[in-house]
Amino acid sequence: MLIIGGGATGTGIARDLALRGVRCILVEQGDINAGTSGANHGLLHSGARYVSSDQGSAIECREEGALLKQMAPQCIDDAGGLFVAVEGDDEKYVAEFPHLCSECGIPVKELDLKEARELEPVLSDKLIAAYAVNDASIDPFKLSLENIAQAQELGCTLLRFTKVIGFEKKNNKIQATHLQDTVTGEKIIIDANQVVNASGAWAGEVAALAGVKIDIICSKGSLLVTHNRITDRVVNRLRASANADILVPGGTVSILGTTSIRIENLNQVYPTVEEVDAMVGEAVKMIPALENARFIRAYAGVRPLVGSRTASDDRNVSRSFALIDHTDDGLENFVSISGGKLTTYRLMAEKTADLVCGHLGVSKPCLTRTEPLPETQPGKWTQPGLAPKLWMQKHEPEDILLCECEMVPKSVVDSIVDAIRKQDGQPDLKAISLRSRIGKGACQGTFCGVRVTAYLFDQGELTFDQCLAGLREFLGKRWHGQYPTLWDKQLVQSELLEALYCGLFGLEL
Amino acid sequence: MSDLKSIECDLCIIGSGLAGMAAALFAAARGLSVVQMGHTGEIIFASGLLDLLGVHPVSEKRLWSDPWAAIDALVRDIPHHPYARLKKEDIKAAFDEILAFLEETGLTYHRNIDRNTGVLTSLGTVKTTYAVPHTMWKGVRALKEKSDCLIVDIRGLKGFSGRQIVAAFENEWSHLRSARISFPDSDHLNEMYTEHMANALLLPYNREKLAGVVQPLVKESSIVGLPAILGLYQTHEVISHLEELVGIPIFEIPTIPPSVPGLRLKEAFERGLRLKGVQYFSLTRALQVRQTAAGHFETQIGRDVVEHIVDSRGVILASGRFIGGGLHADRTHIRETILDSRGHLINQAGLAIDDAFRPLADSGGPAFESLFAAGSILAHNDWKRVKCGAGLAIATAFGAVNAFVRLCR
């Protein structure tokens, strides 16, 4: 079995199949969660967001959200959520909301406005309605890293930085899949019985290589990260989905989003100044304190929406997923899964695994509804606030901090390097930053970039060319996130970063 | 406020980065009475290297070995760059005056008058610069000649790996080695700071201990490089003592700011300017500047509340960009922080000036007859990429002070 795509869905399928005893190879063109799974809100929906536009998705979210809280509590901050409307919002929508929630079986509690402002004092004094729901936040990096870790323990092979470049077809089947290592350029061929295309926003491109057409709309969503956590709970604007409606807590920060902009080029997905301005301008109506909050970076992801290109607003396209058996297109061993949401990733994996197990004649049932996701080392360090907590508890002064903003000590870097080595990967700065909070704090890599690089040298992990290339790539990635948020303190920070890396080291040359 | 007595002077200098320090020196040397203020200042973030001009055009990343030819090319292509308002002779004279002053205070700099110099950094890159502290100068030659060289790094000093520097020159510098030592008497410490080590090395006793650890590692090497920690002050004495003990030349490698060479510059200026009669208020900001009926400036200064009022004939804004606090950006506007309450929509952020280094008003003429600006606050400079930070600070301070002197005559 070959799985294409190392996001939430692909890693979820790998784990599901591994638990059924099916041998898999998972290939990913970048690193784990390099696509949409690593660039979303980290919101575990109660379902209430979709009660008006898409009741099917609302019910799926409700069921899966409740199940994941049981099965993967280590990835979830069960913070609860609020839906609030402010003066000027659509009162008809507000009035219908509790009934629609009840219709979908979604628990909802009306709050009086004083109570809501006691729960979240930063809420606007122009509130007109507030409801409490069961929203939560989920760490998507930890989730995928834990899924793949268990799959690997059960015999799954992971090939990161490996991109599909073509398929060989014969007798209505994919005979072989041609791949290329994106770092070394080396080509490999995988001969698999079944091929699952779980490449998310890239599903259309991958299917096209197999000569099959999938209609996928790509909708960019940009998000903004604050320096501090602004609210305890998830706060949603109570209205039909629009820009900057949701503020999700993520450990020590809050994440504001999103936008929805249709795009064609999947490889140039960056947040823009205009989006940031529009989001802050809108969100202050719900939470006025965001006007003067420090935003440290922005990022953007692509929602793969399977459906009609004629929809007037991409937000109205179903958020449910599409599982496509390409037998009808003349390929008996090729399946595509796309669309959907992070909240429903497990269900998507289950349905996909059911389908391919049917093809293979494997009758073992899905276990992910009942088997909790084990907690492993590699997935541990993505959680904001965890590294400092453990560092303080252990109090080993020789374990010096390499990243001071997020308080990441060298022992954490060691454990991540170790885990990457076990996956036959290259433990460079970028891979380490993906698996930890390094570079994600206020300094955005100014000091930790230099320090982690020097530390890796001391451990003999890098060559010099890898080091400079890694540092440039790491800073380049941080720059895309920083540049739309360059005002006030973050601009000062960025100027310091530039003075160091350009002014002193000439790294840009 | 009425009981505050004003301090009268010819020139009030706002800012204590390199531009502010240079302006204070030039003004004092021209017989002007000077009051200067600033907070910690960008100067402690200085690397200690004094750039003149290294790169132009930025888009082509073209490095120049002759900085003077580079300036010709720069001012031809970017006529608004602050260098365009100065004659090359003036930029040269400004550098000469600054370096002579630093020499007097004990902080010797070396340079090739008509050439840029390559300095080894802690990252393993070679930085193109102009004037180099004497503490690093021997390393310049070792790098050029690929001498038998030992890089010594220190356990617990983050962001400095000798192995990284050696790896950077893997194929071209075969006689480069590295070794790691524990700084003497630091067994109880896990993290080492350059400033503390530089301070410790002021004591001969600690130098003997350090030399005792380094000397056995030397073997066939003919020169040793260490992080920039060789004395917070008195660097001549510290280094020659260490060289005598170790037996071969020793040089420093610049570290990530805030670094010891930056602290040395700050200390040298503060001490030297005091001797020249500059009245300096440290950790003090200019809270407000207004023009009096007599055409003077009244500058209210203090930490948070007004502590003094400075009455001066002229003001030089050398308050830096965003790090220094001279400029501030909100979501839609960038503004100068002391005199400009409105803000502008501008993209080449900084102050536009006339040929006398006076900030311009909307009319296109100078905003005030005797308000000047110098250093990184000026528009169109891009010092980090073209590598002209120190040159910009020194030369524009020179230009601003001379323009003020001409005005006073």
PDB file of N, CA and C in Angstrom, chain A residues 104-150:
ATOM      1  N   CYS A 104     -28.937  19.824  15.025  1.00  0.00           N
ATOM      2  CA  CYS A 104     -27.756  19.011  14.726  1.00  0.00           C
ATOM      3  C   CYS A 104     -27.248  18.276  15.959  1.00  0.00           C
ATOM      4  N   GLY A 105     -27.953  18.421  17.076  1.00  0.00           N
ATOM      5  CA  GLY A 105     -27.537  17.738  18.301  1.00  0.00           C
ATOM      6  C   GLY A 105     -26.311  18.361  18.947  1.00  0.00           C
ATOM      7  N   ILE A 106     -26.030  19.617  18.617  1.00  0.00           N
ATOM      8  CA  ILE A 106     -24.834  20.274  19.164  1.00  0.00           C
ATOM      9  C   ILE A 106     -25.186  21.032  20.441  1.00  0.00           C
ATOM     10  N   PRO A 107     -24.576  20.675  21.566  1.00  0.00           N
ATOM     11  CA  PRO A 107     -24.887  21.359  22.825  1.00  0.00           C
ATOM     12  C   PRO A 107     -24.562  22.856  22.741  1.00  0.00           C
ATOM     13  N   VAL A 108     -25.481  23.675  23.160  1.00  0.00           N
ATOM     14  CA  VAL A 108     -25.269  25.120  23.127  1.00  0.00           C
ATOM     15  C   VAL A 108     -25.966  25.736  24.327  1.00  0.00           C
ATOM     16  N   LYS A 109     -25.322  26.750  24.931  1.00  0.00           N
ATOM     17  CA  LYS A 109     -25.925  27.368  26.109  1.00  0.00           C
ATOM     18  C   LYS A 109     -25.911  28.871  25.927  1.00  0.00           C
ATOM     19  N   GLU A 110     -27.061  29.477  26.078  1.00  0.00           N
ATOM     20  CA  GLU A 110     -27.109  30.939  25.942  1.00  0.00           C
ATOM     21  C   GLU A 110     -26.510  31.578  27.199  1.00  0.00           C
ATOM     22  N   LEU A 111     -25.686  32.602  26.998  1.00  0.00           N
ATOM     23  CA  LEU A 111     -25.092  33.303  28.133  1.00  0.00           C
ATOM     24  C   LEU A 111     -25.654  34.710  28.183  1.00  0.00           C
ATOM     25  N   ASP A 112     -25.847  35.248  29.402  1.00  0.00           N
ATOM     26  CA  ASP A 112     -26.182  36.664  29.380  1.00  0.00           C
ATOM     27  C   ASP A 112     -24.890  37.453  29.161  1.00  0.00           C
ATOM     28  N   LEU A 113     -25.038  38.670  28.644  1.00  0.00           N
ATOM     29  CA  LEU A 113     -23.871  39.378  28.109  1.00  0.00           C
ATOM     30  C   LEU A 113     -22.852  39.681  29.198  1.00  0.00           C
ATOM     31  N   LYS A 114     -23.344  39.928  30.397  1.00  0.00           N
ATOM     32  CA  LYS A 114     -22.443  40.211  31.514  1.00  0.00           C
ATOM     33  C   LYS A 114     -21.585  38.979  31.812  1.00  0.00           C
ATOM     34  N   GLU A 115     -22.265  37.826  31.807  1.00  0.00           N
ATOM     35  CA  GLU A 115     -21.586  36.560  32.077  1.00  0.00           C
ATOM     36  C   GLU A 115     -20.499  36.310  31.019  1.00  0.00           C
ATOM     37  N   ALA A 116     -20.846  36.548  29.773  1.00  0.00           N
ATOM     38  CA  ALA A 116     -19.879  36.332  28.681  1.00  0.00           C
ATOM     39  C   ALA A 116     -18.651  37.209  28.879  1.00  0.00           C
ATOM     40  N   ARG A 117     -18.862  38.458  29.287  1.00  0.00           N
ATOM     41  CA  ARG A 117     -17.732  39.381  29.458  1.00  0.00           C
ATOM     42  C   ARG A 117     -16.940  39.083  30.728  1.00  0.00           C
ATOM     43  N   GLU A 118     -17.587  38.382  31.665  1.00  0.00           N
ATOM     44  CA  GLU A 118     -16.813  37.917  32.819  1.00  0.00           C
ATOM     45  C   GLU A 118     -15.905  36.754  32.428  1.00  0.00           C
ATOM     46  N   LEU A 119     -16.423  35.873  31.560  1.00  0.00           N
ATOM     47  CA  LEU A 119     -15.615  34.744  31.090  1.00  0.00           C
ATOM     48  C   LEU A 119     -14.437  35.232  30.250  1.00  0.00           C
ATOM     49  N   GLU A 120     -14.699  36.175  29.374  1.00  0.00           N
ATOM     50  CA  GLU A 120     -13.666  36.708  28.474  1.00  0.00           C
ATOM     51  C   GLU A 120     -13.717  38.228  28.512  1.00  0.00           C
ATOM     52  N   PRO A 121     -12.988  38.835  29.431  1.00  0.00           N
ATOM     53  CA  PRO A 121     -13.101  40.294  29.637  1.00  0.00           C
ATOM     54  C   PRO A 121     -12.699  41.130  28.418  1.00  0.00           C
ATOM     55  N   VAL A 122     -11.997  40.541  27.448  1.00  0.00           N
ATOM     56  CA  VAL A 122     -11.584  41.348  26.288  1.00  0.00           C
ATOM     57  C   VAL A 122     -12.700  41.516  25.259  1.00  0.00           C
ATOM     58  N   LEU A 123     -13.829  40.841  25.470  1.00  0.00           N
ATOM     59  CA  LEU A 123     -14.917  40.970  24.487  1.00  0.00           C
ATOM     60  C   LEU A 123     -15.451  42.401  24.434  1.00  0.00           C
ATOM     61  N   SER A 124     -15.923  42.779  23.267  1.00  0.00           N
ATOM     62  CA  SER A 124     -16.429  44.132  23.046  1.00  0.00           C
ATOM     63  C   SER A 124     -17.612  44.442  23.977  1.00  0.00           C
ATOM     64  N   ASP A 125     -17.761  45.712  24.335  1.00  0.00           N
ATOM     65  CA  ASP A 125     -18.942  46.080  25.134  1.00  0.00           C
ATOM     66  C   ASP A 125     -20.154  46.306  24.226  1.00  0.00           C
ATOM     67  N   LYS A 126     -19.991  46.032  22.940  1.00  0.00           N
ATOM     68  CA  LYS A 126     -21.126  46.158  22.018  1.00  0.00           C
ATOM     69  C   LYS A 126     -21.709  44.791  21.657  1.00  0.00           C
ATOM     70  N   LEU A 127     -21.548  43.812  22.562  1.00  0.00           N
ATOM     71  CA  LEU A 127     -22.115  42.486  22.320  1.00  0.00           C
ATOM     72  C   LEU A 127     -23.632  42.569  22.283  1.00  0.00           C
ATOM     73  N   ILE A 128     -24.247  41.749  21.421  1.00  0.00           N
ATOM     74  CA  ILE A 128     -25.713  41.646  21.464  1.00  0.00           C
ATOM     75  C   ILE A 128     -26.175  40.216  21.754  1.00  0.00           C
ATOM     76  N   ALA A 129     -25.253  39.230  21.614  1.00  0.00           N
ATOM     77  CA  ALA A 129     -25.625  37.843  21.913  1.00  0.00           C
ATOM     78  C   ALA A 129     -24.375  37.038  22.188  1.00  0.00           C
ATOM     79  N   ALA A 130     -24.483  36.018  23.050  1.00  0.00           N
ATOM     80  CA  ALA A 130     -23.349  35.143  23.327  1.00  0.00           C
ATOM     81  C   ALA A 130     -23.842  33.747  23.678  1.00  0.00           C
ATOM     82  N   TYR A 131     -23.182  32.733  23.102  1.00  0.00           N
ATOM     83  CA  TYR A 131     -23.520  31.331  23.381  1.00  0.00           C
ATOM     84  C   TYR A 131     -22.240  30.567  23.686  1.00  0.00           C
ATOM     85  N   ALA A 132     -22.341  29.576  24.577  1.00  0.00           N
ATOM     86  CA  ALA A 132     -21.194  28.707  24.863  1.00  0.00           C
ATOM     87  C   ALA A 132     -21.368  27.383  24.119  1.00  0.00           C
ATOM     88  N   VAL A 133     -20.278  26.899  23.503  1.00  0.00           N
ATOM     89  CA  VAL A 133     -20.304  25.611  22.788  1.00  0.00           C
ATOM     90  C   VAL A 133     -19.054  24.807  23.174  1.00  0.00           C
ATOM     91  N   ASN A 134     -18.949  23.584  22.613  1.00  0.00           N
ATOM     92  CA  ASN A 134     -17.829  22.704  22.982  1.00  0.00           C
ATOM     93  C   ASN A 134     -16.623  22.783  22.040  1.00  0.00           C
ATOM     94  N   ASP A 135     -16.295  23.946  21.533  1.00  0.00           N
ATOM     95  CA  ASP A 135     -15.092  24.059  20.693  1.00  0.00           C
ATOM     96  C   ASP A 135     -13.847  23.773  21.537  1.00  0.00           C
ATOM     97  N   ALA A 136     -12.781  23.375  20.867  1.00  0.00           N
ATOM     98  CA  ALA A 136     -11.509  23.138  21.561  1.00  0.00           C
ATOM     99  C   ALA A 136     -10.383  23.476  20.593  1.00  0.00           C
ATOM    100  N   SER A 137      -9.145  23.529  21.102  1.00  0.00           N
ATOM    101  CA  SER A 137      -8.037  23.695  20.158  1.00  0.00           C
ATOM    102  C   SER A 137      -7.233  22.407  20.115  1.00  0.00           C
ATOM    103  N   ILE A 138      -6.645  22.152  18.962  1.00  0.00           N
ATOM    104  CA  ILE A 138      -5.914  20.900  18.744  1.00  0.00           C
ATOM    105  C   ILE A 138      -4.574  21.243  18.098  1.00  0.00           C
ATOM    106  N   ASP A 139      -3.530  20.546  18.511  1.00  0.00           N
ATOM    107  CA  ASP A 139      -2.197  20.801  17.965  1.00  0.00           C
ATOM    108  C   ASP A 139      -1.986  19.885  16.754  1.00  0.00           C
ATOM    109  N   PRO A 140      -2.076  20.440  15.546  1.00  0.00           N
ATOM    110  CA  PRO A 140      -2.049  19.575  14.362  1.00  0.00           C
ATOM    111  C   PRO A 140      -0.691  18.907  14.137  1.00  0.00           C
ATOM    112  N   PHE A 141       0.402  19.572  14.589  1.00  0.00           N
ATOM    113  CA  PHE A 141       1.735  18.983  14.399  1.00  0.00           C
ATOM    114  C   PHE A 141       1.872  17.741  15.285  1.00  0.00           C
ATOM    115  N   LYS A 142       1.478  17.931  16.523  1.00  0.00           N
ATOM    116  CA  LYS A 142       1.575  16.828  17.455  1.00  0.00           C
ATOM    117  C   LYS A 142       0.715  15.658  16.973  1.00  0.00           C
ATOM    118  N   LEU A 143      -0.475  15.987  16.491  1.00  0.00           N
ATOM    119  CA  LEU A 143      -1.411  14.963  16.033  1.00  0.00           C
ATOM    120  C   LEU A 143      -0.775  14.119  14.925  1.00  0.00           C
ATOM    121  N   SER A 144      -0.238  14.772  13.897  1.00  0.00           N
ATOM    122  CA  SER A 144       0.328  14.026  12.774  1.00  0.00           C
ATOM    123  C   SER A 144       1.589  13.283  13.196  1.00  0.00           C
ATOM    124  N   LEU A 145       2.411  13.923  14.021  1.00  0.00           N
ATOM    125  CA  LEU A 145       3.650  13.262  14.456  1.00  0.00           C
ATOM    126  C   LEU A 145       3.341  12.015  15.280  1.00  0.00           C
ATOM    127  N   GLU A 146       2.288  12.087  16.106  1.00  0.00           N
ATOM    128  CA  GLU A 146       1.906  10.914  16.910  1.00  0.00           C
ATOM    129  C   GLU A 146       1.335   9.818  16.025  1.00  0.00           C
ATOM    130  N   ASN A 147       0.511  10.204  15.044  1.00  0.00           N
ATOM    131  CA  ASN A 147      -0.069   9.209  14.136  1.00  0.00           C
ATOM    132  C   ASN A 147       1.021   8.464  13.373  1.00  0.00           C
ATOM    133  N   ILE A 148       1.976   9.210  12.819  1.00  0.00           N
ATOM    134  CA  ILE A 148       3.002   8.552  12.015  1.00  0.00           C
ATOM    135  C   ILE A 148       3.936   7.752  12.919  1.00  0.00           C
ATOM    136  N   ALA A 149       4.166   8.243  14.145  1.00  0.00           N
ATOM    137  CA  ALA A 149       5.060   7.522  15.046  1.00  0.00           C
ATOM    138  C   ALA A 149       4.504   6.132  15.351  1.00  0.00           C
ATOM    139  N   GLN A 150       3.191   6.057  15.626  1.00  0.00           N
ATOM    140  CA  GLN A 150       2.634   4.725  15.920  1.00  0.00           C
ATOM    141  C   GLN A 150       2.630   3.851  14.662  1.00  0.00           C
TER     142      GLN A 150
END
